[in-house]
PDB file of C-alpha atoms and ligand atoms in Angstrom:
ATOM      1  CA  UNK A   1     -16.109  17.868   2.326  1.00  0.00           C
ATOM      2  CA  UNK A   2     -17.396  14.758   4.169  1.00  0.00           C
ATOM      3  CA  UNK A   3     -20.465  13.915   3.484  1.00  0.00           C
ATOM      4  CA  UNK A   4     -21.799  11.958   6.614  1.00  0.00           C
ATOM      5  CA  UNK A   5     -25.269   9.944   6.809  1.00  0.00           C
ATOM      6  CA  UNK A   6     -26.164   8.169   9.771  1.00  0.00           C
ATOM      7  CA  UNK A   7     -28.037   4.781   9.950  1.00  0.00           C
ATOM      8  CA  UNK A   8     -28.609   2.588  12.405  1.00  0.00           C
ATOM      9  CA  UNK A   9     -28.147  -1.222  10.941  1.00  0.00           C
ATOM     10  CA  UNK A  10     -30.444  -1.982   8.751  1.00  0.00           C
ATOM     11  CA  UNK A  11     -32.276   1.410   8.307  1.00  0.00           C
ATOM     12  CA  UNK A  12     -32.689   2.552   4.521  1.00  0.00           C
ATOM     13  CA  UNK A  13     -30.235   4.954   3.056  1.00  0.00           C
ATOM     14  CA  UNK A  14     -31.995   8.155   1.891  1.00  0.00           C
ATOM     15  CA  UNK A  15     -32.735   9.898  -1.373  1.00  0.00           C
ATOM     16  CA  UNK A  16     -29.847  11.738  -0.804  1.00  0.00           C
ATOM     17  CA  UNK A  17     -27.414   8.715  -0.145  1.00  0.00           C
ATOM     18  CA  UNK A  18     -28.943   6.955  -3.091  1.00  0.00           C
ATOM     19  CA  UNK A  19     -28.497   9.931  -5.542  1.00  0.00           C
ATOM     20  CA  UNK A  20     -24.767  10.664  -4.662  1.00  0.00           C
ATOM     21  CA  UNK A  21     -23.649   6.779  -5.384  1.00  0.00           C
ATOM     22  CA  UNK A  22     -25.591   6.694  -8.968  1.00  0.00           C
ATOM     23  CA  UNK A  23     -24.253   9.877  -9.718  1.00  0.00           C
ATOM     24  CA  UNK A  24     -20.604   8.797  -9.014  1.00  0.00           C
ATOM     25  CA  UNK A  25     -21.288   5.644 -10.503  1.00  0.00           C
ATOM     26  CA  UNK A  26     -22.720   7.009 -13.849  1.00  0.00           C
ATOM     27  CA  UNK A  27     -19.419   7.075 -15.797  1.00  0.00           C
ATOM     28  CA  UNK A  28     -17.092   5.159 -13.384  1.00  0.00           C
ATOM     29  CA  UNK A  29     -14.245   2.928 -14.946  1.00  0.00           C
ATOM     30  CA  UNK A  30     -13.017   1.601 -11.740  1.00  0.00           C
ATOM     31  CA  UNK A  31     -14.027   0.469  -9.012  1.00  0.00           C
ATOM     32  CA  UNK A  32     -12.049  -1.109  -6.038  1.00  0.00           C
ATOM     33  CA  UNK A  33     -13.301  -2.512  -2.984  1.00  0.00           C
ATOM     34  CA  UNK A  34     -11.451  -3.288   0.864  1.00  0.00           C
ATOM     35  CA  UNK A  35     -13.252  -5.435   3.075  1.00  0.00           C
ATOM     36  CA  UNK A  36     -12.323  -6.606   6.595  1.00  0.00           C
ATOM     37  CA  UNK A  37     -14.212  -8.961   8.895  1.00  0.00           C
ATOM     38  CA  UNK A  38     -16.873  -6.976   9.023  1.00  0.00           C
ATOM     39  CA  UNK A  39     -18.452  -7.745   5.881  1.00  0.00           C
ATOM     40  CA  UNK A  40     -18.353 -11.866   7.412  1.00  0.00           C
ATOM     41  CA  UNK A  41     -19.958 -10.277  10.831  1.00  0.00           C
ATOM     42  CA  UNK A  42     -23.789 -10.812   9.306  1.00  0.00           C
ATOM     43  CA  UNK A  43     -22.134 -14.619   8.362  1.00  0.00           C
ATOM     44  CA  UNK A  44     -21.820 -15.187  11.630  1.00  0.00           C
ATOM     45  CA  UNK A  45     -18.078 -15.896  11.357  1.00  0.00           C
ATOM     46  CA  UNK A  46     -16.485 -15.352  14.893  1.00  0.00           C
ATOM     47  CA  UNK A  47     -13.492 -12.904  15.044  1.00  0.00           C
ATOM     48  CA  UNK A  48     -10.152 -13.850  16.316  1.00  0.00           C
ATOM     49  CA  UNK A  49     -11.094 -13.155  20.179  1.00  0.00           C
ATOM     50  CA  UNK A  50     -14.876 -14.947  19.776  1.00  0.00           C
ATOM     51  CA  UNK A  51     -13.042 -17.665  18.023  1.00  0.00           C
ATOM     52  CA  UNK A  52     -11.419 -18.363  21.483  1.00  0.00           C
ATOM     53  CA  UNK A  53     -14.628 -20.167  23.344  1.00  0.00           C
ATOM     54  CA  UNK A  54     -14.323 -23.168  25.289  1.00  0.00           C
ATOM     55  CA  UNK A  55     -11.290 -25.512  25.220  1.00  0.00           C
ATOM     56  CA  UNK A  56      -9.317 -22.197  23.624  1.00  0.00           C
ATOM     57  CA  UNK A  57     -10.123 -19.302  26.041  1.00  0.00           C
ATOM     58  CA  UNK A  58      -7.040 -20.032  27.811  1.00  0.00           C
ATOM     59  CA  UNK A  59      -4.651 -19.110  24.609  1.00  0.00           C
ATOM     60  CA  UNK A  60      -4.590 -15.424  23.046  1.00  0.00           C
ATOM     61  CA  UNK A  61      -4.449 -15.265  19.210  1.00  0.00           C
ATOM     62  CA  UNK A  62      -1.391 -13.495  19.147  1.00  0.00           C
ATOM     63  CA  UNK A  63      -0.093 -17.095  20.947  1.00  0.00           C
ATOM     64  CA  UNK A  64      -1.680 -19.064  18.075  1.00  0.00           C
ATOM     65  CA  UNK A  65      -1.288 -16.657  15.339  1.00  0.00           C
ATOM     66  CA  UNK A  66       2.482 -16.524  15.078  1.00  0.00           C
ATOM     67  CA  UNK A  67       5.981 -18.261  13.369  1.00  0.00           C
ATOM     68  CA  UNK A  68       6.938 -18.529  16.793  1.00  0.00           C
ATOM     69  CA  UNK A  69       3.746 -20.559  18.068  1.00  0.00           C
ATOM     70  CA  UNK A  70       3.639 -22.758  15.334  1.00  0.00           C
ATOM     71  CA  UNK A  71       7.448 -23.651  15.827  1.00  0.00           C
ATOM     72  CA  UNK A  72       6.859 -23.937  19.449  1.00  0.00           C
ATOM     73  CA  UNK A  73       3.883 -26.527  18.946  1.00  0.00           C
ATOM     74  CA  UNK A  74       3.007 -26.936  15.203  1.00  0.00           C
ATOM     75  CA  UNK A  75       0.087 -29.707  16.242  1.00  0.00           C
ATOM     76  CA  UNK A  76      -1.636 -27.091  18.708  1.00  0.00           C
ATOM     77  CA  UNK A  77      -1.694 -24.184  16.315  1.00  0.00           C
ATOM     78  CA  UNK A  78      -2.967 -27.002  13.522  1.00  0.00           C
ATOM     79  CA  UNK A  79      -5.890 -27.930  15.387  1.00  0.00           C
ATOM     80  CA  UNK A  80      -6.836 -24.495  16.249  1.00  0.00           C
ATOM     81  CA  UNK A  81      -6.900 -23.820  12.477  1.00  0.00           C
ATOM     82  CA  UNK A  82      -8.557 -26.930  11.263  1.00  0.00           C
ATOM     83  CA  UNK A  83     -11.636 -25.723  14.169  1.00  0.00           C
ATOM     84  CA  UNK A  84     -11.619 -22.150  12.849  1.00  0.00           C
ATOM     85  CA  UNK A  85     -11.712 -23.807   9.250  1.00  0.00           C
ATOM     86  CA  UNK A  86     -14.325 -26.094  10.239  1.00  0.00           C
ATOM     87  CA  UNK A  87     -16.702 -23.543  11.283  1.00  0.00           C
ATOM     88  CA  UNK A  88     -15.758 -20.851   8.594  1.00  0.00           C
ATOM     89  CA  UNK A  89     -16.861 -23.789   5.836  1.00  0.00           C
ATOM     90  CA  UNK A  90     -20.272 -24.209   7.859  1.00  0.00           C
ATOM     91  CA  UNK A  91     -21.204 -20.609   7.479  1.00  0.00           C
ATOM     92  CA  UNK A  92     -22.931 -18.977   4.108  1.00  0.00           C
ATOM     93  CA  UNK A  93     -22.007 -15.777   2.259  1.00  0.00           C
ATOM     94  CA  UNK A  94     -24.221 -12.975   3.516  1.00  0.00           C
ATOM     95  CA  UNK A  95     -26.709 -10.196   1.455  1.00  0.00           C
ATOM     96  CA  UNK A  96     -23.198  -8.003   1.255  1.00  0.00           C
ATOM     97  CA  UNK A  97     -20.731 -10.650  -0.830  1.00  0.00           C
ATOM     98  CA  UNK A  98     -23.310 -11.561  -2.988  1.00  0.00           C
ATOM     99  CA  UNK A  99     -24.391  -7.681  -3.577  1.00  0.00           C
ATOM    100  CA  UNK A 100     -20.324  -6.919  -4.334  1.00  0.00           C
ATOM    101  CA  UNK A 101     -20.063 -10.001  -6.853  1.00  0.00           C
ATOM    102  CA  UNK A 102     -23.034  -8.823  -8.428  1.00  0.00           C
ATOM    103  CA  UNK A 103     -21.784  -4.989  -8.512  1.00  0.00           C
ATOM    104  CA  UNK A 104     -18.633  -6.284 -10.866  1.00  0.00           C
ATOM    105  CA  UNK A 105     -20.992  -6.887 -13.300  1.00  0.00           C
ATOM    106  CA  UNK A 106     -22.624  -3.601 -13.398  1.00  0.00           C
ATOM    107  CA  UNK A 107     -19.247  -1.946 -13.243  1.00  0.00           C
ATOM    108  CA  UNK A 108     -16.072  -1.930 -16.531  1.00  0.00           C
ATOM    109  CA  UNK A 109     -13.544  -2.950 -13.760  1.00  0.00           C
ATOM    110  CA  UNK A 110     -13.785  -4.172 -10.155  1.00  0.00           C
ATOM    111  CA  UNK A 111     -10.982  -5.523  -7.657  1.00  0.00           C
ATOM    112  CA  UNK A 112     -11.952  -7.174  -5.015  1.00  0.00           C
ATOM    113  CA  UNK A 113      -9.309  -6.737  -1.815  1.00  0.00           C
ATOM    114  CA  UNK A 114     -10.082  -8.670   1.124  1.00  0.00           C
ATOM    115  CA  UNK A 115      -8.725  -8.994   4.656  1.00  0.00           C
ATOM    116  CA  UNK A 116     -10.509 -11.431   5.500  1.00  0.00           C
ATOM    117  CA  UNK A 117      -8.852 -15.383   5.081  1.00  0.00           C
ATOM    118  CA  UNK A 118     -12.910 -16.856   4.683  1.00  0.00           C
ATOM    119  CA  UNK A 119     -13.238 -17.508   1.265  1.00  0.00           C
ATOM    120  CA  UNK A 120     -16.657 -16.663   1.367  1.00  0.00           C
ATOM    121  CA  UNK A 121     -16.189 -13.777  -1.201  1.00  0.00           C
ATOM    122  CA  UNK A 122     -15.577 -16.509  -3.530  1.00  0.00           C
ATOM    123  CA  UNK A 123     -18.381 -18.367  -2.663  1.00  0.00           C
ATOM    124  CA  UNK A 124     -20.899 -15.833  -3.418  1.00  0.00           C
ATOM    125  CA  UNK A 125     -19.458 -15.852  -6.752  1.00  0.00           C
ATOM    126  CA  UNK A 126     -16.482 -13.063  -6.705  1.00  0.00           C
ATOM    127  CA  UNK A 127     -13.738 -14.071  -9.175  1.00  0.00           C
ATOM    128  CA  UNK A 128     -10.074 -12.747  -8.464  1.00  0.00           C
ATOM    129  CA  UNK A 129     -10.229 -11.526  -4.872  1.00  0.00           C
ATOM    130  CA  UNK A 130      -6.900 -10.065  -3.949  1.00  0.00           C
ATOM    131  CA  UNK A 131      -6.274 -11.898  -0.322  1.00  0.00           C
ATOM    132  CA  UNK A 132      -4.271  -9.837   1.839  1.00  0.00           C
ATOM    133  CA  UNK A 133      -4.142 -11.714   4.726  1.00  0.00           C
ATOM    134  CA  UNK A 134      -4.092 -15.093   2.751  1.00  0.00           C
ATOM    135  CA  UNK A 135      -6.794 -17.995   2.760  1.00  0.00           C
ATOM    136  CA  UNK A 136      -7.116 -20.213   5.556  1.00  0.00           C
ATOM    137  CA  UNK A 137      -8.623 -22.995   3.241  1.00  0.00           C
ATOM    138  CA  UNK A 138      -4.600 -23.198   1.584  1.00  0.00           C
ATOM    139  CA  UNK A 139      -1.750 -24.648   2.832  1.00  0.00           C
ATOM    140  CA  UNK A 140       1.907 -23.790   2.056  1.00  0.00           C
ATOM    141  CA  UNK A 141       5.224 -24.644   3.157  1.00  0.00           C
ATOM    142  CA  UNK A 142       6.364 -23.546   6.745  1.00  0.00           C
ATOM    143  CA  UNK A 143       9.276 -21.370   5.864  1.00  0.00           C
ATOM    144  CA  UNK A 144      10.277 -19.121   3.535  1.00  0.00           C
ATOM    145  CA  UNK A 145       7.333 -19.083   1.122  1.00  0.00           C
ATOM    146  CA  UNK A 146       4.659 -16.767   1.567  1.00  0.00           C
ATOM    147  CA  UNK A 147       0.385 -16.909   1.049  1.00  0.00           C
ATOM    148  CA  UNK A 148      -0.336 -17.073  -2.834  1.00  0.00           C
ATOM    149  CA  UNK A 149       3.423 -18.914  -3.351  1.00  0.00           C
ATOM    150  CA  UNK A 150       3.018 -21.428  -6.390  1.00  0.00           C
ATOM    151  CA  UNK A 151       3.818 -24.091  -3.687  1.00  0.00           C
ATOM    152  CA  UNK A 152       0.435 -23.929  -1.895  1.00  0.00           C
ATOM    153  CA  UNK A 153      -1.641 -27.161  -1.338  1.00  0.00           C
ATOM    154  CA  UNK A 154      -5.178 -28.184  -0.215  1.00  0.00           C
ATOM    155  CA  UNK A 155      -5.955 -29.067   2.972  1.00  0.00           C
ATOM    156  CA  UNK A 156      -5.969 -33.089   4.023  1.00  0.00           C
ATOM    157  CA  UNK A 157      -9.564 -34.912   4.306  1.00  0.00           C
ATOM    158  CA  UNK A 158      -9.756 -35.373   7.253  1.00  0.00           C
ATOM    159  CA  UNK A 159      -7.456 -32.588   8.623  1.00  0.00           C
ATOM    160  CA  UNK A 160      -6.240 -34.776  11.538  1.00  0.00           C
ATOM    161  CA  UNK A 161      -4.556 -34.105  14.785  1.00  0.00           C
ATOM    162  CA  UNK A 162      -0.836 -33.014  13.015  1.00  0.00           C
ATOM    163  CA  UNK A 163       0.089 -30.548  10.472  1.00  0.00           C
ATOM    164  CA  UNK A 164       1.037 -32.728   7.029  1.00  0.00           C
ATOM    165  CA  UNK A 165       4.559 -32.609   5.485  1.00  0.00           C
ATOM    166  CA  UNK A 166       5.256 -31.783   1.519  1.00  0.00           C
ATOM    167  CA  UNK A 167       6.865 -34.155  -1.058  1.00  0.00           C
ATOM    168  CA  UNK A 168      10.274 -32.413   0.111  1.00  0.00           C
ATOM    169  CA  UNK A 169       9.186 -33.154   3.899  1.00  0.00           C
ATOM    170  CA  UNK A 170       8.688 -29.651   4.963  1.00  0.00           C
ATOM    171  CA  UNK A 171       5.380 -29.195   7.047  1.00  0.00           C
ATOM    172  CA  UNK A 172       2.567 -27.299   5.611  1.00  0.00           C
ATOM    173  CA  UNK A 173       1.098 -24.354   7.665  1.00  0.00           C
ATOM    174  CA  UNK A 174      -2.228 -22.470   7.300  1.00  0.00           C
ATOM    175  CA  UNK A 175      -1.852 -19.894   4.154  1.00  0.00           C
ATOM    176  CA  UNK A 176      -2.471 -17.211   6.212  1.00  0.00           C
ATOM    177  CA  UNK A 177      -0.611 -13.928   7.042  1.00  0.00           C
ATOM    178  CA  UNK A 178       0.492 -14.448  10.989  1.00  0.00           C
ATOM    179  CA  UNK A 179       1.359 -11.529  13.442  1.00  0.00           C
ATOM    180  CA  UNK A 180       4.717 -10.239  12.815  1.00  0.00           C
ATOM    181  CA  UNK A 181       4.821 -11.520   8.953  1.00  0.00           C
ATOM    182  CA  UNK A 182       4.922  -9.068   5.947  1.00  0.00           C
ATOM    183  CA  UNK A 183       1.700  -9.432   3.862  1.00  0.00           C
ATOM    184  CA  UNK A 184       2.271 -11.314   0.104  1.00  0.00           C
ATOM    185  CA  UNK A 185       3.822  -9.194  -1.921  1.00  0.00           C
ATOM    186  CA  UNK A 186       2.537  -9.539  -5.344  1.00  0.00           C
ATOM    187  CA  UNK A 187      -0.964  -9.319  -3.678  1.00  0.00           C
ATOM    188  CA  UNK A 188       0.183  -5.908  -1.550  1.00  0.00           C
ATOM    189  CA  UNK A 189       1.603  -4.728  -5.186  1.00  0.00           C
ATOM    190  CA  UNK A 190      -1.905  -5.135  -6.961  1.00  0.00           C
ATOM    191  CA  UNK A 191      -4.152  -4.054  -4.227  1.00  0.00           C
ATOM    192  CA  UNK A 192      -2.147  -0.512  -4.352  1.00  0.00           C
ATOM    193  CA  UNK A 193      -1.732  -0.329  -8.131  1.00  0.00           C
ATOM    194  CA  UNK A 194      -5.418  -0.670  -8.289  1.00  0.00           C
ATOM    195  CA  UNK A 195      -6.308   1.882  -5.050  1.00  0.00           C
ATOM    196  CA  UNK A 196      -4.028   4.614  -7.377  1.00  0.00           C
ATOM    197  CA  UNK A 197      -6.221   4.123 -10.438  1.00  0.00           C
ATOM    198  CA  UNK A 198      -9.891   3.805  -8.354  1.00  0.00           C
ATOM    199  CA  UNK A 199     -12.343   6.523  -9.459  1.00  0.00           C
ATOM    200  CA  UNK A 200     -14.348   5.011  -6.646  1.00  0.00           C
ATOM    201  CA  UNK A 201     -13.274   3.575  -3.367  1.00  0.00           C
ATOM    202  CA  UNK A 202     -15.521   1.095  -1.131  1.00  0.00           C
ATOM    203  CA  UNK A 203     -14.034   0.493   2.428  1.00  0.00           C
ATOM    204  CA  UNK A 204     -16.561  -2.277   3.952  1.00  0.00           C
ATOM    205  CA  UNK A 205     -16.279  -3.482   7.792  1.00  0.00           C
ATOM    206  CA  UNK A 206     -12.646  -2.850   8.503  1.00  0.00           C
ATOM    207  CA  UNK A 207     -11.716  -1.032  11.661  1.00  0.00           C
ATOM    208  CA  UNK A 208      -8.245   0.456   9.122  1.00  0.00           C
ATOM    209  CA  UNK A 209      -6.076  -0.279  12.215  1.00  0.00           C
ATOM    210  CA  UNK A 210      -4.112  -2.484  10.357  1.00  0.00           C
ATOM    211  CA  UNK A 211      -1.863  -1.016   7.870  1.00  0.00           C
ATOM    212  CA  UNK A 212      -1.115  -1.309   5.039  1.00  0.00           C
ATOM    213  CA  UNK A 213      -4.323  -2.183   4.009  1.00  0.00           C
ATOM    214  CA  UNK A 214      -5.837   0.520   6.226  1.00  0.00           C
ATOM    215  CA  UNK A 215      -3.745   2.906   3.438  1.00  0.00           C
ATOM    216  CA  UNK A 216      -5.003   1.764   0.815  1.00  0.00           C
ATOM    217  CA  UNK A 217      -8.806   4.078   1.002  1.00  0.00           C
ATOM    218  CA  UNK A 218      -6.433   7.001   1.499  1.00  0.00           C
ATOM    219  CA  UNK A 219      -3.863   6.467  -1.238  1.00  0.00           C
ATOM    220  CA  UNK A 220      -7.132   6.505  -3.398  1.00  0.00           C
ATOM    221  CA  UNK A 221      -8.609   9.219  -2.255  1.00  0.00           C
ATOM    222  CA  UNK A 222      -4.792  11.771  -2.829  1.00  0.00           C
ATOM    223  CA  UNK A 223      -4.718  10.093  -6.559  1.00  0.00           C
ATOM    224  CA  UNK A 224      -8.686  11.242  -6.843  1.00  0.00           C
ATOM    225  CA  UNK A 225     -10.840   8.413  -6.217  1.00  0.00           C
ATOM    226  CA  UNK A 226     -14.040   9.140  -4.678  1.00  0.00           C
ATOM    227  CA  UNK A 227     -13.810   7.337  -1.445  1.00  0.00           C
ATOM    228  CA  UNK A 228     -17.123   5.535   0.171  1.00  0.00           C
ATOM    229  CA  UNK A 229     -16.927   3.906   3.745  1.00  0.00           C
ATOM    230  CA  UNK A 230     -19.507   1.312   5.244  1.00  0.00           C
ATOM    231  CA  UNK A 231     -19.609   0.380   8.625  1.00  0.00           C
ATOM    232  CA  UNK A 232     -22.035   1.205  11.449  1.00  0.00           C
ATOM    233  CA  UNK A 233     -19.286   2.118  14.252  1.00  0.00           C
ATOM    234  CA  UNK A 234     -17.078   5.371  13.664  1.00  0.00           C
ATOM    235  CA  UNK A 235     -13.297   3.953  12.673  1.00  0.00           C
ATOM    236  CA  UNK A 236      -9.901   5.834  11.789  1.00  0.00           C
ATOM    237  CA  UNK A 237     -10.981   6.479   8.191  1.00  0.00           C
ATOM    238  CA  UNK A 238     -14.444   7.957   8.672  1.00  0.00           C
ATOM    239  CA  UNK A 239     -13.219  11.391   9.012  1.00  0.00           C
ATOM    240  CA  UNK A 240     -11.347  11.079   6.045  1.00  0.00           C
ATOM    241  CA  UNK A 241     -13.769   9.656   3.261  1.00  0.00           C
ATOM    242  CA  UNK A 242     -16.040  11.594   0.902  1.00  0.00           C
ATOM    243  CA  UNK A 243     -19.160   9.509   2.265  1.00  0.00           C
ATOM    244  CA  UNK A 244     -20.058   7.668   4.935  1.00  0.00           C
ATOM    245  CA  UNK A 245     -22.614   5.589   5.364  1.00  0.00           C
ATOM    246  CA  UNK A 246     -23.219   3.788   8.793  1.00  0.00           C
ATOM    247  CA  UNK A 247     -25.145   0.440   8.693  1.00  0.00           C
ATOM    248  CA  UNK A 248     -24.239  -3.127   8.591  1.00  0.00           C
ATOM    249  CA  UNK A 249     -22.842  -3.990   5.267  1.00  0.00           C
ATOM    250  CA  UNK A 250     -25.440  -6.745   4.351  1.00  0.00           C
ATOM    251  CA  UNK A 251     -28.221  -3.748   4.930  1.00  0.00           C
ATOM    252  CA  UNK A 252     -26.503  -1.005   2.581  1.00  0.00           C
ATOM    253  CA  UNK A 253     -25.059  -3.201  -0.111  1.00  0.00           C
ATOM    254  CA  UNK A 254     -27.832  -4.540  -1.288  1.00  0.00           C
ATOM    255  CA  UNK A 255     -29.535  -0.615  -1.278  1.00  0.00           C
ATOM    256  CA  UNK A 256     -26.649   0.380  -3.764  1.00  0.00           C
ATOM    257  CA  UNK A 257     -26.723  -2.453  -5.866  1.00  0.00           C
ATOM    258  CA  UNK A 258     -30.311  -1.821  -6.191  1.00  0.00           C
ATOM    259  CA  UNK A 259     -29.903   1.849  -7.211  1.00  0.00           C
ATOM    260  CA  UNK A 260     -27.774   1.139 -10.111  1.00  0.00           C
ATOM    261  CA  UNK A 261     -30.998  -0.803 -12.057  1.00  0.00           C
TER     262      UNK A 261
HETATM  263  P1  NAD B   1     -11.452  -5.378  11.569  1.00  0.00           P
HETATM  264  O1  NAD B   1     -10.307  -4.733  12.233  1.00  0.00           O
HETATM  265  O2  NAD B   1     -11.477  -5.455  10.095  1.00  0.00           O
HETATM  266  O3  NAD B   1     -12.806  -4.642  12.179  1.00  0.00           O
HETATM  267  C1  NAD B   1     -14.113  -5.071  11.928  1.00  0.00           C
HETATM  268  C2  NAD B   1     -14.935  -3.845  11.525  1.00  0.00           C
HETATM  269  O4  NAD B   1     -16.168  -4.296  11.007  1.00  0.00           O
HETATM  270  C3  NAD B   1     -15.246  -2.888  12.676  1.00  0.00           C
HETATM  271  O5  NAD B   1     -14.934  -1.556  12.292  1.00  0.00           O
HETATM  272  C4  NAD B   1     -16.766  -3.040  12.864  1.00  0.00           C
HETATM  273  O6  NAD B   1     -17.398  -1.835  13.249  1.00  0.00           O
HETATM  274  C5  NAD B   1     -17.194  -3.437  11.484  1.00  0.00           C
HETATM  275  N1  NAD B   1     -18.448  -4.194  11.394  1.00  0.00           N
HETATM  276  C6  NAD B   1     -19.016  -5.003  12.315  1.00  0.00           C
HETATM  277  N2  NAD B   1     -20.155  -5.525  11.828  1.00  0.00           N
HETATM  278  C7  NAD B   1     -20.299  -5.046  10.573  1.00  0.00           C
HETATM  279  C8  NAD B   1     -21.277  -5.229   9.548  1.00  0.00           C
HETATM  280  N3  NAD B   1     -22.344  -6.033   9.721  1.00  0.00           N
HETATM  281  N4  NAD B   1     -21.115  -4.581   8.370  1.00  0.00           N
HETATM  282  C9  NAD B   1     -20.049  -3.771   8.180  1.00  0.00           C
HETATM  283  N5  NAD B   1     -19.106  -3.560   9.111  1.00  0.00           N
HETATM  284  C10 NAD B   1     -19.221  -4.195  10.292  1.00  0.00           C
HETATM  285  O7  NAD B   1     -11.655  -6.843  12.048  1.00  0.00           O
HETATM  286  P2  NAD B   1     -10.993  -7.672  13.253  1.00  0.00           P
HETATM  287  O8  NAD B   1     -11.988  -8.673  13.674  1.00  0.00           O
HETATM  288  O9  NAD B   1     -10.416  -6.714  14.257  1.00  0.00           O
HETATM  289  O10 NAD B   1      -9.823  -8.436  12.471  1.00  0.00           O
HETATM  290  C11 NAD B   1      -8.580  -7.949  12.131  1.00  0.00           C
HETATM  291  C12 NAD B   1      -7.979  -8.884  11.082  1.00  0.00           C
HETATM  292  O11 NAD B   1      -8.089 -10.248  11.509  1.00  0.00           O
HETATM  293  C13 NAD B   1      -8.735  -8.870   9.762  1.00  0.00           C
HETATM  294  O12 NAD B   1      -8.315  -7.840   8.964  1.00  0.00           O
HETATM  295  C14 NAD B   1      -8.445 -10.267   9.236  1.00  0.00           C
HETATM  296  O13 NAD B   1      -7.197 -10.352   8.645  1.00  0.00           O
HETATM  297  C15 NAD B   1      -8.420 -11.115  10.443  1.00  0.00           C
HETATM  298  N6  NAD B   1      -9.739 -11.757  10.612  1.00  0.00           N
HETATM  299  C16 NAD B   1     -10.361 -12.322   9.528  1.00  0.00           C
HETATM  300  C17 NAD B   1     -11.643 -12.852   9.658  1.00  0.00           C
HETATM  301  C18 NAD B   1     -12.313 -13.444   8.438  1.00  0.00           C
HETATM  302  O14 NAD B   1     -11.638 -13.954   7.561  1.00  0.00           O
HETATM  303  N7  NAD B   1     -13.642 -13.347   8.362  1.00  0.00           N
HETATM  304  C19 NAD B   1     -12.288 -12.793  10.884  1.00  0.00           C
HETATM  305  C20 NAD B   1     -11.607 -12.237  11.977  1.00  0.00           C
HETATM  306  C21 NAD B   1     -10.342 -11.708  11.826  1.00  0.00           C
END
C-alpha cells in the first residue's frame, strides 16, 4: 500500500517518515536514484520554457532542441546552447546533490541516473552519474554518434558565435539528447540493469512524463525494490510508489541523510 505524507516545501518530515526510510535502509545493498530538473529547481537553473526570456521568447525549444534545427541553422541553435551553458556554469549545486553524493557513502552501492544535462551532480561531488539526456558541458560530432560516444570533446574558450568543426571537419553539437533522438544506449542499458537490482528506489523532481526514464521507478518496484518519490506536486508515479514524500528536494534530502547518523 502507498504510504502518502504530505509536506509543504520545506516542512519537516515526521517520526513516521523518518522511521520507514532507516528501517528500509538498515540492510540495503542497493540503492539507485532518478532525478529530473527538479532536483536543479532550488539551483535556480531555468527549465527549457524559462530558459526562453528575452532575445529567445520568440523560438520554442522544440525549434532549438532538434536534428532538424540545428541542420536548419547550426550557429542559432549554438548560441542558444553556449547562453544556457553560460548560466548553468554560474549556478551552485543545491542542499539535495550534495545530500545524494553524501548518501553513496553511507550506502554498499549507489547509481546515480540523471535527466538533467547540468553537471551539477558532479559538482557536488557525485562520481559516475549515468546521464540520460547527455551533458550540455560535452560536445560530439553532429551525426551519427550519440552523448557518451568516445568521440566527445570540450567545449571552445570562448564558445564563439559558430559551432566548431572536428579534426575530420565534422561540426560538433551540444552532447545532449534532442527531441526526436533515442537516448545513449549504453547509458539506457545501465540505468535499467541497475533499477532491476534496486532494493530501494529514489525518484527526485521528475514529472515521469518522459519515458523511458519515467519506467525506470516502476521496473524497480515489479523486480521488488522499495520505491521512494520526492517532489512537492502530485506526478504520474505518485500513485504508484511505496512512499511519497512531498517537499522540495533540497528540504527532504538533507532530513534523510540526517536520519541515517
Ligand atoms: P521534469 O519533467 O523532470 O519535471 C520537473 C519536476 O520537478 C516536476 O514534477 C516538479 O513538480 C518537480 N519539482 C519542482 N521543484 C522541485 C524541487 N525543489 N524539488 C523536487 N522536485 C521539484 O522537468 P522539465 O523541466 O519538464 O524537463 C524535462 C526534461 O528536460 C528533463 O528531463 C531534462 O532532460 C531536460 N531539462 C534539464 C534541465 C537540467 O539539466 N537542469 C533543466 C530543464 C530541462
Amino acid at each position: 500500500m502507498t504510504q502518502t505524507f504530505d509536506h509543504t516545501p520545506g516542512a519537516e518530515l515526521s517520526a513516521a517518515d523518518l522511521a520507514t526510510w532507516r528501517e528500509r535502509l538498515r540492510a540495503v545493498r542497493t540503492v539507485v536514484v532518478l532525478t529530473g530538473a527538479g532536483i536543479s529547481a532550488e539551483s535556480g537553473v531555468p527549465t527549457f520554457r524559462q530558459a526562453q526570456t528575452g532575445l529567445w521568447a520568440r523560438y520554442r525549444a522544440e525549434n532549438l532542441a532538434t536534428p532538424e534545427a540545428f541542420e536548419h541553422d547550426p550557429d542559432l541553435v549554438w548560441r542558444w546552447y553556449a547562453g544556457r551553458r553560460e548560466k548553468l556554469l554560474s549556478v551552485q549545486p543545491n542542499a539535495g546533490h550534495r545530500a545524494l553524493a553524501e548518501l553513496a557513502e553511507r550506502v554498499p552501492e549507489l547509481v546515480l541516473v540523471t535527466q538533467n544535462v547540468d553537471g551539477l551532480h558532479q559538482r557536488a561531488g557525485s562520481r559516475e552519474v549515468i546521464e540520460l539526456h547527455g551533458s550540455i558541458h560535452r560536445l560530439h560530432p553532429f551525426g551519427l554518434a550519440q552523448p557518451g560516444a568516445d568521440d566527445s570533446a570540450d567545449w571552445p574558450q570562448p564558445p564563439g558565435e559558430q559551432p566548431p568543426r572536428d579534426a575530420r571537419g565534422r561540426l560538433l553539437r551540444p552532447s545532449v539528447v534532442w527531441f526526436g533522438e533515442s537516448l545513449p544506449e549504453r547509458a539506457l542499458a545501465e540505468a535499467i540493469q541497475a533499477a532491476g537490482r534496486a532494493d530501494v528506489f529514489l525518484a527526485i523532481g521528475t514529472s515521469a512524463l518522459v519515458h523511458p526514464a519515467a519506467s525506470l521507478p516502476l521496473l524497480a518496484r515489479e523486480q521488488g525494490a522499495w520505491t521512494v518519490e520526492v517532489n512537492p506536486q502530485e506526478t504520474a508515479l505518485s500513485a504508484r510508489m511505496d512512499q511519497v514524500l512531498r517537499g522540495a528536494a533540497g528540504q527532504v534530502l538533507p532530513q534523510l541523510l540526517a536520519a541515517l547518523a
